[in-house]
Amino acid sequence: VSCVYYGLAGFFFGIASIMNLTVLAIVRFMVSFNLHSPRENISWKLVKILCVWTWLYALIWALLPILGWGRYGPEPFGLSCSLAWGQMKHESFSFVISLFSINFLVPCLVIVCCYFSIALKLYFAYKTSTNSNHLPNFVKLHRRLLIIAILISGGFIGCWAPYGLVSLWSILKDSSKIPPQVSLLPCMFAKSSTVYNPMIYYFFSQSFKQEVKKLRWICLGSNPCHAS
């Protein structure tokens, strides 16, 4: 039972993460239509609706294996619990193909297309500017946000792509033929996806860096921190 709950939680947050990145890419693309006044293209109400939809969508997919389409169990790598890839070769093969195409390939394609389009818009904004050292503030802001979004999305895809491919291989072929050393790497990459996001924000977001420096729990001892 604990393995099922562990697998459900991991699958739920994994789907929610990639769908959040997909929604973020779409929102950034919508905002790029009018770089001068981004609020004219999207409202906070729409953003909240998209966020709620993202988590409900992830919850529905996470409940499907419990309802009979798919199955939770030990991973083929034997390190933790997730979708029981090795046990879904026949009865839940359609679930695996649908999951891989709808929740990985399509979001990756949407993310790449959106950010490629935004990059083109910023490129032409730079090209039309007479002096690259005096670019409008909104262009610099969008450039910085674009870099952060691309790094986060690229890191997520790069970390989960090996895991998805090896898991798909365990469905199509025999997972026992995968060497233990090779099967360990995809899990390590996938689990590291929650580590690099704070690092990206710390190096590319001044406001995030300032908030981190204000945290008192990073100081040793019980005495309050004092700025030197």
mmCIF file of C-alpha atoms in Angstrom:
data_model
loop_
_atom_site.group_PDB
_atom_site.id
_atom_site.type_symbol
_atom_site.label_atom_id
_atom_site.label_comp_id
_atom_site.label_asym_id
_atom_site.label_seq_id
_atom_site.Cartn_x
_atom_site.Cartn_y
_atom_site.Cartn_z
ATOM 1 C CA VAL A 1 0.000 0.000 0.000
ATOM 2 C CA SER A 2 2.802 2.425 0.866
ATOM 3 C CA CYS A 3 4.415 1.694 -2.495
ATOM 4 C CA VAL A 4 1.175 2.657 -4.251
ATOM 5 C CA TYR A 5 0.908 5.939 -2.339
ATOM 6 C CA TYR A 6 4.573 6.713 -3.015
ATOM 7 C CA GLY A 7 4.140 6.009 -6.705
ATOM 8 C CA LEU A 8 0.937 8.061 -6.870
ATOM 9 C CA ALA A 9 2.613 11.067 -5.235
ATOM 10 C CA GLY A 10 5.661 10.890 -7.497
ATOM 11 C CA PHE A 11 3.568 10.478 -10.632
ATOM 12 C CA PHE A 12 1.191 13.269 -9.588
ATOM 13 C CA PHE A 13 3.931 15.826 -8.954
ATOM 14 C CA GLY A 14 5.821 14.762 -12.075
ATOM 15 C CA ILE A 15 2.809 15.365 -14.324
ATOM 16 C CA ALA A 16 2.045 18.620 -12.507
ATOM 17 C CA SER A 17 5.614 19.827 -12.995
ATOM 18 C CA ILE A 18 5.785 19.310 -16.734
ATOM 19 C CA MET A 19 2.281 20.705 -17.244
ATOM 20 C CA ASN A 20 3.161 23.769 -15.170
ATOM 21 C CA LEU A 21 6.193 24.312 -17.388
ATOM 22 C CA THR A 22 3.992 23.896 -20.457
ATOM 23 C CA VAL A 23 1.446 26.411 -19.176
ATOM 24 C CA LEU A 24 4.291 28.783 -18.298
ATOM 25 C CA ALA A 25 5.614 28.546 -21.855
ATOM 26 C CA ILE A 26 2.154 29.250 -23.285
ATOM 27 C CA VAL A 27 1.662 32.237 -20.968
ATOM 28 C CA ARG A 28 5.077 33.634 -21.864
ATOM 29 C CA PHE A 29 4.204 33.201 -25.536
ATOM 30 C CA MET A 30 0.907 35.057 -25.078
ATOM 31 C CA VAL A 31 2.652 37.887 -23.243
ATOM 32 C CA SER A 32 5.250 38.197 -26.005
ATOM 33 C CA PHE A 33 2.581 39.407 -28.434
ATOM 34 C CA ASN A 34 2.729 42.767 -26.693
ATOM 35 C CA LEU A 35 5.998 43.243 -24.840
ATOM 36 C CA HIS A 36 5.133 46.839 -23.942
ATOM 37 C CA SER A 37 1.912 45.999 -22.046
ATOM 38 C CA PRO A 38 1.840 42.308 -21.050
ATOM 39 C CA ARG A 39 -1.273 42.754 -18.896
ATOM 40 C CA GLU A 40 -3.329 43.428 -22.007
ATOM 41 C CA ASN A 41 -2.772 39.861 -23.202
ATOM 42 C CA ILE A 42 -3.458 37.835 -20.061
ATOM 43 C CA SER A 43 -5.182 38.421 -16.736
ATOM 44 C CA TRP A 44 -4.552 37.031 -13.274
ATOM 45 C CA LYS A 45 -7.929 35.306 -13.426
ATOM 46 C CA LEU A 46 -6.825 33.341 -16.475
ATOM 47 C CA VAL A 47 -3.527 32.483 -14.797
ATOM 48 C CA LYS A 48 -5.362 31.120 -11.737
ATOM 49 C CA ILE A 49 -7.682 29.072 -13.949
ATOM 50 C CA LEU A 50 -4.703 27.586 -15.785
ATOM 51 C CA CYS A 51 -2.991 26.700 -12.503
ATOM 52 C CA VAL A 52 -6.103 24.971 -11.144
ATOM 53 C CA TRP A 53 -6.563 23.126 -14.433
ATOM 54 C CA THR A 54 -2.933 21.953 -14.342
ATOM 55 C CA TRP A 55 -3.220 20.366 -10.900
ATOM 56 C CA LEU A 56 -6.618 18.820 -11.627
ATOM 57 C CA TYR A 57 -5.233 17.376 -14.848
ATOM 58 C CA ALA A 58 -2.296 15.856 -12.967
ATOM 59 C CA LEU A 59 -4.636 14.456 -10.301
ATOM 60 C CA ILE A 60 -6.818 12.749 -12.915
ATOM 61 C CA TRP A 61 -3.818 11.053 -14.510
ATOM 62 C CA ALA A 62 -2.474 10.020 -11.099
ATOM 63 C CA LEU A 63 -5.785 8.365 -10.188
ATOM 64 C CA LEU A 64 -6.115 6.420 -13.450
ATOM 65 C CA PRO A 65 -3.806 3.538 -12.363
ATOM 66 C CA ILE A 66 -5.841 3.142 -9.163
ATOM 67 C CA LEU A 67 -9.040 3.032 -11.211
ATOM 68 C CA GLY A 68 -7.671 0.225 -13.375
ATOM 69 C CA TRP A 69 -5.898 1.871 -16.309
ATOM 70 C CA GLY A 70 -2.247 1.370 -15.456
ATOM 71 C CA ARG A 71 -0.629 0.110 -12.281
ATOM 72 C CA TYR A 72 1.647 1.327 -9.497
ATOM 73 C CA GLY A 73 4.496 -0.802 -8.228
ATOM 74 C CA PRO A 74 8.286 -1.103 -8.007
ATOM 75 C CA GLU A 75 10.235 0.530 -10.799
ATOM 76 C CA PRO A 76 12.107 -1.742 -13.203
ATOM 77 C CA PHE A 77 15.288 -0.273 -11.750
ATOM 78 C CA GLY A 78 14.331 -1.495 -8.262
ATOM 79 C CA LEU A 79 15.141 1.798 -6.517
ATOM 80 C CA SER A 80 11.698 3.140 -5.650
ATOM 81 C CA CYS A 81 8.023 2.878 -6.509
ATOM 82 C CA SER A 82 6.328 4.485 -9.468
ATOM 83 C CA LEU A 83 4.371 3.150 -12.403
ATOM 84 C CA ALA A 84 4.938 -0.596 -12.688
ATOM 85 C CA TRP A 85 6.459 -0.389 -16.151
ATOM 86 C CA GLY A 86 7.466 -4.035 -16.318
ATOM 87 C CA GLN A 87 3.934 -5.219 -15.436
ATOM 88 C CA MET A 88 2.129 -3.149 -18.054
ATOM 89 C CA LYS A 89 3.384 -4.769 -21.246
ATOM 90 C CA HIS A 90 0.022 -6.159 -22.262
ATOM 91 C CA GLU A 91 -3.042 -5.003 -20.319
ATOM 92 C CA SER A 92 -1.935 -1.363 -19.896
ATOM 93 C CA PHE A 93 0.180 -0.856 -23.004
ATOM 94 C CA SER A 94 -2.250 1.810 -24.261
ATOM 95 C CA PHE A 95 -1.824 3.706 -20.982
ATOM 96 C CA VAL A 96 1.941 3.841 -21.380
ATOM 97 C CA ILE A 97 1.795 5.016 -24.990
ATOM 98 C CA SER A 98 -0.824 7.646 -24.140
ATOM 99 C CA LEU A 99 1.176 8.815 -21.141
ATOM 100 C CA PHE A 100 4.441 9.086 -23.062
ATOM 101 C CA SER A 101 2.917 10.916 -26.028
ATOM 102 C CA ILE A 102 0.387 13.207 -24.297
ATOM 103 C CA ASN A 103 2.337 14.049 -21.152
ATOM 104 C CA PHE A 104 5.893 14.116 -22.475
ATOM 105 C CA LEU A 105 6.247 14.453 -26.238
ATOM 106 C CA VAL A 106 3.426 16.969 -26.749
ATOM 107 C CA PRO A 107 4.431 19.217 -23.795
ATOM 108 C CA CYS A 108 8.060 19.160 -24.933
ATOM 109 C CA LEU A 109 7.011 20.166 -28.439
ATOM 110 C CA VAL A 110 4.820 22.992 -27.100
ATOM 111 C CA ILE A 111 7.604 24.278 -24.841
ATOM 112 C CA VAL A 112 10.186 24.274 -27.629
ATOM 113 C CA CYS A 113 7.865 26.009 -30.112
ATOM 114 C CA CYS A 114 6.765 28.687 -27.627
ATOM 115 C CA TYR A 115 10.249 29.617 -26.487
ATOM 116 C CA PHE A 116 11.613 29.518 -30.015
ATOM 117 C CA SER A 117 8.916 31.993 -31.064
ATOM 118 C CA ILE A 118 9.674 34.242 -28.082
ATOM 119 C CA ALA A 119 13.380 34.138 -28.876
ATOM 120 C CA LEU A 120 12.632 35.254 -32.433
ATOM 121 C CA LYS A 121 10.538 38.178 -31.157
ATOM 122 C CA LEU A 122 13.317 39.288 -28.822
ATOM 123 C CA TYR A 123 15.861 38.906 -31.607
ATOM 124 C CA PHE A 124 13.911 41.254 -33.845
ATOM 125 C CA ALA A 125 13.479 43.639 -30.904
ATOM 126 C CA TYR A 126 17.255 43.731 -30.543
ATOM 127 C CA LYS A 127 17.684 44.112 -34.284
ATOM 128 C CA THR A 128 15.376 47.122 -34.501
ATOM 129 C CA SER A 129 17.124 48.834 -31.590
ATOM 130 C CA THR A 130 19.788 51.312 -32.702
ATOM 131 C CA ASN A 131 21.903 50.917 -29.566
ATOM 132 C CA SER A 132 22.166 47.549 -27.838
ATOM 133 C CA ASN A 133 23.512 49.233 -24.680
ATOM 134 C CA HIS A 134 20.322 51.257 -24.254
ATOM 135 C CA LEU A 135 17.629 48.674 -24.777
ATOM 136 C CA PRO A 136 14.197 49.302 -23.266
ATOM 137 C CA ASN A 137 13.754 47.902 -19.772
ATOM 138 C CA PHE A 138 10.878 45.658 -20.846
ATOM 139 C CA VAL A 139 13.118 43.968 -23.432
ATOM 140 C CA LYS A 140 15.817 43.318 -20.834
ATOM 141 C CA LEU A 141 13.214 41.966 -18.412
ATOM 142 C CA HIS A 142 11.739 39.590 -20.973
ATOM 143 C CA ARG A 143 15.205 38.440 -21.946
ATOM 144 C CA ARG A 144 16.069 37.574 -18.345
ATOM 145 C CA LEU A 145 12.743 35.804 -17.781
ATOM 146 C CA LEU A 146 13.201 33.926 -21.045
ATOM 147 C CA ILE A 147 16.636 32.683 -19.983
ATOM 148 C CA ILE A 148 15.282 31.464 -16.634
ATOM 149 C CA ALA A 149 12.309 29.713 -18.246
ATOM 150 C CA ILE A 150 14.447 28.037 -20.915
ATOM 151 C CA LEU A 151 16.962 26.782 -18.352
ATOM 152 C CA ILE A 152 14.242 25.374 -16.091
ATOM 153 C CA SER A 153 12.328 23.742 -18.951
ATOM 154 C CA GLY A 154 15.467 22.435 -20.621
ATOM 155 C CA GLY A 155 16.744 21.049 -17.335
ATOM 156 C CA PHE A 156 13.440 19.317 -16.621
ATOM 157 C CA ILE A 157 13.280 17.740 -20.072
ATOM 158 C CA GLY A 158 16.942 16.758 -19.939
ATOM 159 C CA CYS A 159 16.524 15.114 -16.535
ATOM 160 C CA TRP A 160 13.328 13.207 -17.319
ATOM 161 C CA ALA A 161 14.055 12.217 -20.925
ATOM 162 C CA PRO A 162 16.490 9.386 -19.980
ATOM 163 C CA TYR A 163 14.025 8.082 -17.389
ATOM 164 C CA GLY A 164 11.152 8.139 -19.875
ATOM 165 C CA LEU A 165 13.151 6.455 -22.613
ATOM 166 C CA VAL A 166 14.464 3.683 -20.368
ATOM 167 C CA SER A 167 10.986 3.131 -18.930
ATOM 168 C CA LEU A 168 9.539 2.942 -22.430
ATOM 169 C CA TRP A 169 12.284 0.490 -23.361
ATOM 170 C CA SER A 170 11.289 -1.720 -20.420
ATOM 171 C CA ILE A 171 7.786 -1.882 -21.897
ATOM 172 C CA LEU A 172 8.779 -2.595 -25.479
ATOM 173 C CA LYS A 173 11.707 -4.876 -24.668
ATOM 174 C CA ASP A 174 13.010 -6.740 -21.628
ATOM 175 C CA SER A 175 14.083 -4.572 -18.701
ATOM 176 C CA SER A 176 16.365 -7.339 -17.412
ATOM 177 C CA LYS A 177 18.676 -6.705 -20.361
ATOM 178 C CA ILE A 178 19.432 -3.192 -19.103
ATOM 179 C CA PRO A 179 22.663 -3.180 -17.046
ATOM 180 C CA PRO A 180 22.215 -2.017 -13.429
ATOM 181 C CA GLN A 181 24.742 0.786 -13.958
ATOM 182 C CA VAL A 182 22.732 2.111 -16.899
ATOM 183 C CA SER A 183 19.372 1.807 -15.134
ATOM 184 C CA LEU A 184 20.707 3.778 -12.159
ATOM 185 C CA LEU A 185 21.574 6.907 -14.164
ATOM 186 C CA PRO A 186 18.019 7.779 -15.339
ATOM 187 C CA CYS A 187 16.750 7.647 -11.748
ATOM 188 C CA MET A 188 19.560 9.892 -10.556
ATOM 189 C CA PHE A 189 18.869 12.416 -13.326
ATOM 190 C CA ALA A 190 15.116 12.386 -12.647
ATOM 191 C CA LYS A 191 15.486 12.865 -8.890
ATOM 192 C CA SER A 192 17.902 15.761 -9.429
ATOM 193 C CA SER A 193 15.234 17.785 -11.237
ATOM 194 C CA THR A 194 14.175 19.387 -7.928
ATOM 195 C CA VAL A 195 17.706 20.536 -7.109
ATOM 196 C CA TYR A 196 18.694 22.791 -9.976
ATOM 197 C CA ASN A 197 15.598 25.054 -10.005
ATOM 198 C CA PRO A 198 16.603 27.021 -6.864
ATOM 199 C CA MET A 199 20.140 27.300 -8.237
ATOM 200 C CA ILE A 200 18.874 28.743 -11.527
ATOM 201 C CA TYR A 201 16.703 31.282 -9.729
ATOM 202 C CA TYR A 202 19.554 32.185 -7.382
ATOM 203 C CA PHE A 203 21.990 32.997 -10.181
ATOM 204 C CA PHE A 204 19.557 34.698 -12.576
ATOM 205 C CA SER A 205 17.014 36.410 -10.293
ATOM 206 C CA GLN A 206 18.231 39.265 -8.117
ATOM 207 C CA SER A 207 15.035 39.368 -6.043
ATOM 208 C CA PHE A 208 15.256 35.633 -5.294
ATOM 209 C CA LYS A 209 18.915 36.002 -4.335
ATOM 210 C CA GLN A 210 18.094 38.837 -1.936
ATOM 211 C CA GLU A 211 15.336 36.800 -0.287
ATOM 212 C CA VAL A 212 17.682 33.851 0.184
ATOM 213 C CA LYS A 213 20.244 36.086 1.846
ATOM 214 C CA LYS A 214 17.570 37.277 4.285
ATOM 215 C CA LEU A 215 16.832 33.771 5.526
ATOM 216 C CA ARG A 216 17.890 33.449 9.132
ATOM 217 C CA TRP A 217 17.955 29.676 9.253
ATOM 218 C CA ILE A 218 21.164 29.558 7.242
ATOM 219 C CA CYS A 219 23.019 31.063 10.191
ATOM 220 C CA LEU A 220 24.507 28.657 12.695
ATOM 221 C CA GLY A 221 23.481 28.963 16.309
ATOM 222 C CA SER A 222 20.443 30.477 17.935
ATOM 223 C CA ASN A 223 21.583 34.106 17.837
ATOM 224 C CA PRO A 224 20.018 36.278 15.138
ATOM 225 C CA CYS A 225 22.109 37.131 12.116
ATOM 226 C CA HIS A 226 23.683 40.514 11.795
ATOM 227 C CA ALA A 227 24.795 41.953 8.502
ATOM 228 C CA SER A 228 28.502 42.534 8.393
#
